[in-house]
GROMACS .gro file of C-alpha atoms in nm:
model
  392
    1MET     CA    1  11.205  -0.387   1.524
    2SER     CA    2  10.877  -0.408   1.706
    3PRO     CA    3  10.674  -0.698   1.837
    4GLN     CA    4  10.554  -0.862   1.516
    5ILE     CA    5  10.217  -0.692   1.483
    6THR     CA    6  10.268  -0.579   1.124
    7LEU     CA    7  10.335  -0.753   0.797
    8TYR     CA    8  10.630  -0.523   0.744
    9THR     CA    9  10.841  -0.628   1.042
   10ALA     CA   10  10.763  -0.992   0.963
   11LYS     CA   11  10.911  -0.969   0.611
   12THR     CA   12  11.231  -0.816   0.741
   13GLU     CA   13  11.272  -1.059   1.028
   14ILE     CA   14  11.238  -1.360   0.796
   15ALA     CA   15  11.498  -1.215   0.560
   16LEU     CA   16  11.739  -1.148   0.845
   17ALA     CA   17  11.692  -1.499   0.980
   18GLU     CA   18  11.771  -1.641   0.635
   19SER     CA   19  12.063  -1.410   0.559
   20GLY     CA   20  12.327  -1.561   0.784
   21LEU     CA   21  12.420  -1.208   0.890
   22GLU     CA   22  12.501  -1.114   1.246
   23PHE     CA   23  12.266  -0.851   1.383
   24THR     CA   24  12.128  -0.718   1.708
   25ARG     CA   25  11.750  -0.727   1.730
   26PHE     CA   26  11.586  -0.451   1.932
   27GLU     CA   27  11.213  -0.410   1.997
   28ILE     CA   28  11.038  -0.082   2.061
   29ASP     CA   29  10.691  -0.036   2.202
   30LEU     CA   30  10.480   0.109   1.921
   31GLN     CA   31  10.234   0.243   2.176
   32ASN     CA   32  10.508   0.427   2.362
   33LYS     CA   33  10.801   0.487   2.130
   34PRO     CA   34  11.122   0.608   2.290
   35GLU     CA   35  11.193   0.976   2.237
   36TRP     CA   36  11.519   0.904   2.055
   37TYR     CA   37  11.368   0.679   1.786
   38ALA     CA   38  11.235   0.936   1.537
   39PRO     CA   39  11.520   1.189   1.553
   40ARG     CA   40  11.801   0.932   1.567
   41VAL     CA   41  11.670   0.634   1.365
   42ASN     CA   42  11.371   0.703   1.140
   43PRO     CA   43  11.223   1.054   1.107
   44ALA     CA   44  10.899   0.896   0.983
   45SER     CA   45  10.889   0.706   1.315
   46LYS     CA   46  10.804   0.382   1.134
   47VAL     CA   47  10.918   0.024   1.184
   48PRO     CA   48  11.107  -0.173   1.081
   49ALA     CA   49  11.433   0.019   1.054
   50ILE     CA   50  11.800  -0.076   1.042
   51ALA     CA   51  12.105   0.108   1.173
   52TYR     CA   52  12.404  -0.009   0.967
   53GLY     CA   53  12.771   0.054   1.029
   54GLY     CA   54  12.929   0.288   1.280
   55PRO     CA   55  13.077   0.190   1.616
   56ALA     CA   56  12.937  -0.090   1.830
   57VAL     CA   57  12.685   0.074   2.062
   58ALA     CA   58  12.380  -0.024   2.263
   59PRO     CA   59  12.070  -0.044   2.035
   60ASP     CA   60  11.890   0.218   2.242
   61ASP     CA   61  12.180   0.460   2.190
   62PRO     CA   62  12.222   0.461   1.809
   63SER     CA   63  12.537   0.623   1.676
   64PRO     CA   64  12.513   0.921   1.438
   65GLU     CA   65  12.789   0.750   1.240
   66SER     CA   66  12.565   0.459   1.139
   67THR     CA   67  12.343   0.468   0.831
   68LYS     CA   68  11.971   0.450   0.908
   69LEU     CA   69  11.741   0.271   0.662
   70ALA     CA   70  11.366   0.201   0.661
   71GLU     CA   71  11.073   0.070   0.448
   72SER     CA   72  11.036  -0.308   0.448
   73LEU     CA   73  11.082  -0.375   0.075
   74VAL     CA   74  11.392  -0.155   0.067
   75LEU     CA   75  11.526  -0.344   0.367
   76LEU     CA   76  11.464  -0.679   0.198
   77GLU     CA   77  11.688  -0.581  -0.092
   78PHE     CA   78  11.946  -0.428   0.142
   79ILE     CA   79  11.967  -0.746   0.349
   80ALA     CA   80  11.997  -0.952   0.030
   81ASP     CA   81  12.282  -0.729  -0.089
   82LEU     CA   82  12.466  -0.762   0.242
   83ALA     CA   83  12.431  -1.140   0.253
   84LYS     CA   84  12.664  -1.373   0.070
   85PRO     CA   85  12.595  -1.334  -0.307
   86GLY     CA   86  12.310  -1.558  -0.415
   87THR     CA   87  12.180  -1.621  -0.064
   88LEU     CA   88  11.853  -1.426  -0.088
   89LEU     CA   89  11.871  -1.275  -0.435
   90PRO     CA   90  12.004  -1.469  -0.735
   91THR     CA   91  12.311  -1.345  -0.917
   92ASP     CA   92  12.145  -1.408  -1.254
   93PRO     CA   93  11.979  -1.080  -1.371
   94VAL     CA   94  11.678  -1.260  -1.520
   95LEU     CA   95  11.606  -1.442  -1.195
   96ARG     CA   96  11.656  -1.119  -0.999
   97ALA     CA   97  11.395  -0.956  -1.222
   98LYS     CA   98  11.159  -1.248  -1.156
   99VAL     CA   99  11.202  -1.198  -0.780
  100ARG     CA  100  11.109  -0.832  -0.809
  101PHE     CA  101  10.815  -0.908  -1.039
  102PHE     CA  102  10.683  -1.164  -0.790
  103ILE     CA  103  10.707  -0.911  -0.505
  104ASP     CA  104  10.528  -0.647  -0.713
  105THR     CA  105  10.251  -0.893  -0.801
  106VAL     CA  106  10.205  -0.985  -0.435
  107SER     CA  107  10.174  -0.616  -0.342
  108ASN     CA  108   9.919  -0.549  -0.615
  109THR     CA  109   9.706  -0.859  -0.563
  110ILE     CA  110   9.681  -1.000  -0.213
  111GLY     CA  111   9.833  -0.680  -0.076
  112SER     CA  112   9.540  -0.477  -0.208
  113THR     CA  113   9.261  -0.733  -0.160
  114PHE     CA  114   9.363  -0.805   0.199
  115GLY     CA  115   9.204  -0.487   0.334
  116ALA     CA  116   8.921  -0.487   0.081
  117VAL     CA  117   8.802  -0.831   0.189
  118PHE     CA  118   8.886  -0.843   0.558
  119PHE     CA  119   8.798  -0.487   0.651
  120ARG     CA  120   8.565  -0.340   0.388
  121GLY     CA  121   8.362  -0.654   0.334
  122GLU     CA  122   8.420  -0.695  -0.037
  123PRO     CA  123   8.350  -1.045  -0.182
  124ILE     CA  124   8.574  -1.319  -0.048
  125GLU     CA  125   8.613  -1.441  -0.406
  126LYS     CA  126   8.856  -1.154  -0.463
  127LEU     CA  127   9.091  -1.310  -0.211
  128LEU     CA  128   9.076  -1.647  -0.385
  129GLU     CA  129   9.143  -1.477  -0.720
  130SER     CA  130   9.453  -1.316  -0.569
  131PHE     CA  131   9.577  -1.653  -0.451
  132GLU     CA  132   9.521  -1.798  -0.798
  133LYS     CA  133   9.719  -1.517  -0.958
  134ILE     CA  134  10.013  -1.561  -0.720
  135GLN     CA  135   9.997  -1.938  -0.763
  136SER     CA  136  10.014  -1.898  -1.142
  137LEU     CA  137  10.361  -1.743  -1.106
  138LEU     CA  138  10.502  -2.037  -0.912
  139PRO     CA  139  10.722  -2.296  -1.082
  140ALA     CA  140  10.616  -2.660  -1.063
  141GLU     CA  141  10.831  -2.719  -0.755
  142GLY     CA  142  11.016  -2.517  -0.495
  143TYR     CA  143  10.977  -2.153  -0.404
  144ALA     CA  144  10.876  -1.837  -0.589
  145ILE     CA  145  11.143  -1.867  -0.856
  146GLY     CA  146  11.264  -2.224  -0.810
  147SER     CA  147  11.465  -2.425  -0.561
  148GLN     CA  148  11.615  -2.119  -0.389
  149PHE     CA  149  11.438  -1.932  -0.107
  150THR     CA  150  11.458  -1.558  -0.185
  151ILE     CA  151  11.327  -1.227  -0.061
  152ALA     CA  152  11.023  -1.292  -0.282
  153ASP     CA  153  10.924  -1.570  -0.043
  154ALA     CA  154  11.000  -1.355   0.261
  155ALA     CA  155  10.769  -1.088   0.118
  156VAL     CA  156  10.469  -1.316   0.066
  157ALA     CA  157  10.501  -1.541   0.373
  158PRO     CA  158  10.348  -1.293   0.625
  159PHE     CA  159  10.048  -1.235   0.396
  160PHE     CA  160   9.977  -1.608   0.366
  161ALA     CA  161  10.021  -1.659   0.741
  162ARG     CA  162   9.791  -1.375   0.839
  163VAL     CA  163   9.524  -1.477   0.590
  164GLU     CA  164   9.529  -1.833   0.723
  165VAL     CA  165   9.486  -1.720   1.084
  166ILE     CA  166   9.215  -1.462   1.012
  167LEU     CA  167   9.014  -1.710   0.805
  168ALA     CA  168   9.048  -1.978   1.073
  169GLU     CA  169   8.933  -1.732   1.342
  170ASP     CA  170   8.652  -1.602   1.119
  171ALA     CA  171   8.786  -1.257   1.206
  172GLY     CA  172   8.697  -1.061   0.893
  173SER     CA  173   8.412  -0.833   0.792
  174PHE     CA  174   8.225  -1.114   0.621
  175ASP     CA  175   7.927  -1.323   0.725
  176ALA     CA  176   7.978  -1.572   1.007
  177GLY     CA  177   8.130  -1.896   0.886
  178VAL     CA  178   8.271  -1.755   0.561
  179GLY     CA  179   8.627  -1.749   0.696
  180PRO     CA  180   8.657  -2.120   0.784
  181LYS     CA  181   8.474  -2.220   0.464
  182THR     CA  182   8.717  -2.017   0.255
  183LEU     CA  183   9.012  -2.169   0.439
  184GLU     CA  184   8.867  -2.511   0.364
  185VAL     CA  185   8.870  -2.421  -0.006
  186LEU     CA  186   9.235  -2.316   0.012
  187ASN     CA  187   9.324  -2.630   0.205
  188GLN     CA  188   9.127  -2.886   0.003
  189ASP     CA  189   9.032  -2.760  -0.343
  190PRO     CA  190   9.261  -2.922  -0.605
  191LYS     CA  191   9.278  -2.580  -0.772
  192PHE     CA  192   9.506  -2.457  -0.490
  193GLU     CA  193   9.725  -2.766  -0.461
  194ARG     CA  194  10.038  -2.580  -0.576
  195TYR     CA  195   9.978  -2.297  -0.326
  196ARG     CA  196   9.945  -2.550  -0.043
  197ARG     CA  197  10.276  -2.718  -0.123
  198TYR     CA  198  10.446  -2.380  -0.158
  199PHE     CA  199  10.316  -2.245   0.173
  200ALA     CA  200  10.395  -2.575   0.348
  201ASP     CA  201  10.756  -2.542   0.230
  202ILE     CA  202  10.770  -2.187   0.369
  203LYS     CA  203  10.618  -2.289   0.703
  204ALA     CA  204  10.870  -2.570   0.736
  205ARG     CA  205  11.160  -2.326   0.731
  206GLU     CA  206  11.322  -2.238   1.061
  207SER     CA  207  11.310  -1.866   0.977
  208PHE     CA  208  10.931  -1.873   0.954
  209GLN     CA  209  10.884  -2.078   1.269
  210LYS     CA  210  11.108  -1.844   1.471
  211THR     CA  211  10.933  -1.526   1.360
  212PHE     CA  212  10.567  -1.628   1.326
  213ASP     CA  213  10.331  -1.489   1.590
  214ARG     CA  214   9.979  -1.630   1.562
  215VAL     CA  215   9.827  -1.391   1.817
  216ALA     CA  216   9.975  -1.088   1.645
  217CYS     CA  217   9.835  -1.208   1.312
  218THR     CA  218   9.478  -1.173   1.435
  219GLY     CA  219   9.537  -0.812   1.531
  220LEU     CA  220   9.346  -0.878   1.854
  221ASN     CA  221   9.597  -0.828   2.136
  222GLU     CA  222   9.493  -0.844   2.497
  223GLY     CA  223   9.539  -0.581   2.761
  224GLN     CA  224   9.488  -0.264   2.557
  225ASP     CA  225   9.222  -0.003   2.631
  226ILE     CA  226   8.911  -0.022   2.415
  227ASP     CA  227   8.674   0.248   2.289
  228ILE     CA  228   8.317   0.139   2.220
  229ILE     CA  229   8.094   0.362   2.009
  230VAL     CA  230   7.728   0.286   2.084
  231ILE     CA  231   7.454   0.413   1.852
  232THR     CA  232   7.193   0.503   2.109
  233GLU     CA  233   7.027   0.790   2.291
  234MET     CA  234   7.103   0.638   2.631
  235ASP     CA  235   7.329   0.819   2.873
  236PRO     CA  236   7.682   0.666   2.872
  237GLU     CA  237   7.667   0.610   3.249
  238ASP     CA  238   7.344   0.412   3.212
  239LEU     CA  239   7.509   0.210   2.938
  240LYS     CA  240   7.799   0.122   3.167
  241ASP     CA  241   7.557  -0.001   3.433
  242LEU     CA  242   7.368  -0.208   3.175
  243ILE     CA  243   7.686  -0.367   3.038
  244ALA     CA  244   7.822  -0.449   3.383
  245GLU     CA  245   7.490  -0.606   3.485
  246SER     CA  246   7.469  -0.812   3.164
  247ASP     CA  247   7.817  -0.966   3.166
  248GLN     CA  248   8.017  -1.042   3.481
  249ARG     CA  249   8.344  -0.995   3.292
  250PHE     CA  250   8.271  -0.621   3.295
  251TYR     CA  251   8.297  -0.429   3.620
  252LEU     CA  252   8.286  -0.069   3.742
  253VAL     CA  253   8.537   0.112   3.961
  254PRO     CA  254   8.531   0.470   4.094
  255SER     CA  255   8.728   0.734   3.905
  256VAL     CA  256   9.076   0.801   4.041
  257ASN     CA  257   8.971   1.164   4.077
  258PRO     CA  258   8.742   1.179   4.384
  259ARG     CA  259   8.569   1.487   4.241
  260ASN     CA  260   8.437   1.288   3.945
  261THR     CA  261   8.095   1.133   3.989
  262TYR     CA  262   8.126   0.882   3.705
  263GLN     CA  263   8.260   0.528   3.729
  264VAL     CA  264   8.512   0.364   3.497
  265LEU     CA  265   8.419   0.049   3.306
  266TRP     CA  266   8.673  -0.234   3.292
  267PHE     CA  267   8.677  -0.572   3.119
  268SER     CA  268   8.848  -0.878   3.264
  269VAL     CA  269   9.049  -1.034   2.980
  270SER     CA  270   9.194  -1.302   3.206
  271PRO     CA  271   9.242  -1.355   3.581
  272ARG     CA  272   9.557  -1.140   3.564
  273LYS     CA  273   9.474  -0.891   3.292
  274SER     CA  274   9.204  -0.627   3.243
  275CYS     CA  275   9.151  -0.339   3.004
  276LYS     CA  276   8.965  -0.012   3.043
  277VAL     CA  277   8.657   0.040   2.827
  278ASP     CA  278   8.542   0.388   2.721
  279ILE     CA  279   8.182   0.430   2.606
  280LEU     CA  280   8.136   0.687   2.328
  281VAL     CA  281   7.798   0.796   2.194
  282PRO     CA  282   7.756   0.966   1.852
  283GLY     CA  283   7.636   1.321   1.897
  284LEU     CA  284   7.857   1.359   2.203
  285LEU     CA  285   8.224   1.450   2.160
  286SER     CA  286   8.140   1.545   1.797
  287ILE     CA  287   8.135   1.184   1.677
  288PRO     CA  288   7.932   1.141   1.355
  289VAL     CA  289   7.637   0.906   1.354
  290ILE     CA  290   7.748   0.590   1.173
  291PRO     CA  291   7.507   0.431   0.921
  292VAL     CA  292   7.435   0.071   1.013
  293SER     CA  293   7.540  -0.035   0.663
  294LYS     CA  294   7.891   0.100   0.730
  295ILE     CA  295   7.952  -0.110   1.042
  296VAL     CA  296   8.175  -0.411   0.977
  297TYR     CA  297   8.224  -0.720   1.190
  298ILE     CA  298   8.523  -0.925   1.304
  299ASN     CA  299   8.517  -1.258   1.486
  300GLN     CA  300   8.161  -1.300   1.358
  301ASP     CA  301   7.992  -1.067   1.602
  302ILE     CA  302   8.227  -0.784   1.704
  303PRO     CA  303   8.122  -0.462   1.529
  304VAL     CA  304   8.397  -0.215   1.441
  305VAL     CA  305   8.380   0.138   1.302
  306PRO     CA  306   8.482   0.219   0.944
  307PHE     CA  307   8.859   0.236   0.916
  308LEU     CA  308   8.888   0.598   0.805
  309LEU     CA  309   8.667   0.718   1.090
  310LEU     CA  310   8.889   0.531   1.336
  311LEU     CA  311   9.199   0.701   1.195
  312LEU     CA  312   9.042   1.046   1.201
  313LEU     CA  313   8.919   1.009   1.558
  314LYS     CA  314   9.270   0.907   1.660
  315LEU     CA  315   9.398   1.218   1.478
  316ARG     CA  316   9.154   1.432   1.675
  317GLY     CA  317   9.285   1.280   1.997
  318TRP     CA  318   9.640   1.366   1.895
  319THR     CA  319   9.564   1.731   1.825
  320ASP     CA  320   9.361   1.767   2.144
  321HIS     CA  321   9.625   1.602   2.361
  322ARG     CA  322   9.896   1.834   2.228
  323VAL     CA  323   9.729   2.144   2.370
  324ASP     CA  324   9.586   1.989   2.685
  325SER     CA  325   9.701   2.162   3.004
  326ARG     CA  326   9.723   1.834   3.194
  327PRO     CA  327  10.064   1.663   3.174
  328ARG     CA  328   9.910   1.316   3.182
  329MET     CA  329   9.710   1.400   2.868
  330ARG     CA  330  10.009   1.550   2.687
  331ASP     CA  331  10.196   1.229   2.768
  332LYS     CA  332   9.955   1.049   2.535
  333VAL     CA  333  10.080   1.237   2.228
  334GLU     CA  334  10.362   0.996   2.153
  335VAL     CA  335  10.130   0.698   2.183
  336ASP     CA  336   9.883   0.873   1.949
  337GLU     CA  337  10.160   0.928   1.695
  338GLY     CA  338  10.253   0.561   1.703
  339ASP     CA  339   9.890   0.463   1.647
  340ILE     CA  340   9.846   0.712   1.363
  341GLU     CA  341  10.165   0.596   1.194
  342GLU     CA  342  10.046   0.236   1.196
  343LEU     CA  343   9.695   0.327   1.085
  344LEU     CA  344   9.827   0.538   0.797
  345GLU     CA  345  10.042   0.249   0.679
  346LEU     CA  346   9.752   0.006   0.706
  347GLY     CA  347   9.515   0.245   0.532
  348VAL     CA  348   9.744   0.295   0.235
  349GLU     CA  349   9.910  -0.045   0.201
  350GLU     CA  350   9.649  -0.296   0.318
  351TYR     CA  351   9.302  -0.142   0.327
  352LYS     CA  352   9.337   0.098   0.029
  353ALA     CA  353   9.108   0.335   0.217
  354HIS     CA  354   8.995   0.663   0.061
  355LEU     CA  355   8.769   0.948   0.165
  356ASP     CA  356   8.557   0.894  -0.149
  357GLN     CA  357   8.444   0.560  -0.001
  358GLU     CA  358   8.302   0.738   0.305
  359SER     CA  359   8.061   0.988   0.150
  360TRP     CA  360   7.836   0.949   0.454
  361LEU     CA  361   8.078   1.149   0.670
  362PRO     CA  362   7.924   1.492   0.740
  363GLU     CA  363   8.087   1.794   0.579
  364TRP     CA  364   8.162   1.958   0.916
  365PHE     CA  365   8.354   1.652   1.027
  366VAL     CA  366   8.557   1.629   0.705
  367GLN     CA  367   8.647   1.998   0.721
  368GLU     CA  368   8.756   1.965   1.083
  369MET     CA  369   8.973   1.664   1.002
  370GLU     CA  370   9.133   1.833   0.701
  371GLU     CA  371   9.248   2.111   0.932
  372ARG     CA  372   9.387   1.855   1.177
  373VAL     CA  373   9.567   1.675   0.894
  374VAL     CA  374   9.743   2.001   0.808
  375GLU     CA  375   9.858   2.029   1.169
  376TYR     CA  376   9.984   1.670   1.169
  377VAL     CA  377  10.174   1.715   0.842
  378GLU     CA  378  10.340   2.027   0.981
  379ARG     CA  379  10.469   1.811   1.266
  380TRP     CA  380  10.542   1.504   1.052
  381PRO     CA  381  10.605   1.619   0.689
  382ASP     CA  382  10.689   1.266   0.572
  383SER     CA  383  10.327   1.166   0.632
  384LYS     CA  384  10.195   1.406   0.366
  385GLN     CA  385  10.185   1.153   0.083
  386ALA     CA  386  10.004   0.896   0.297
  387TRP     CA  387   9.729   1.144   0.384
  388ARG     CA  388   9.699   1.236   0.016
  389SER     CA  389   9.661   0.869  -0.075
  390LEU     CA  390   9.366   0.857   0.165
  391GLY     CA  391   9.204   1.158  -0.005
  392LEU     CA  392   9.288   1.409   0.270
   0.00000   0.00000   0.00000
């Protein structure tokens, strides 16, 4: 497992909590995955994953005799099959089919509109339409297929929870105030009365309460380094001075290398926690100039770069770090790979990103990134289909 920062681990954890099975939960740091994880657990280096069978061993020393499984929807069915018959998947074939149909509908409605609305700024009405479609499948009472909680409910619960938090925090790429207003519609409009009762039943379950992480749902975790791309002709060092002078939460410290003349910008998240802030200027470091129309906003006023550009810049960092002569830079490769893995999954599953949507990217940049994608696929062949889905 990993700390619950993805929808995928959340589904699996809810199913495990409901299954009645004995299991050992083990977290890995997605920003610094242990060296043994990919070769001994999941070659794709994704989470969640399950090691089943084999001798009893420490989780960080998986046995080659155990069977390794991955992909959240596959794991949902596997957990249901291991549990006592009828616990998470009905024994009746018609009801089993209804469970799978519900999961497929969730993936193709709210699963696809999630990224479109929250990241690409498409109309919020699409989200409400997705909720209506899912609601139309619900019986008059109970859960997705009736009185029994199933893996269908485990699959949809993380989506509902994350949507609720993001709307409440106004943390999407929509105009300020749209998030809370939309949440008000979901919470008060008679049209969504059945959804409200359904989600309330899910939230009342112990499995949901034990696994829900509100902070993780926002995607805004404290303490991580931040890159800021500033569209300006100012020198980055002048920008650092300006930022530090404008907000006392920012401060400058000398570089750890005494030969460097620049200072490092930091931001005080809390009295005990700070994060480093890197200032990047388009035109320097071969970063394309971003059209203003392509900048999206979260939390009302925090501008973020287009998703695909973020992924490709992370890919560039990975390829550069691999050949860097400095050990401390090569040490970043594993962290880069964890970031890229998560971004690929988000791009394909949640945001439905595609190169065709970013026609503003200059040809030189696209060509460079296509070459870097080839290098990445050579290292991680299982990522090939994901890159293809993104148009690369």
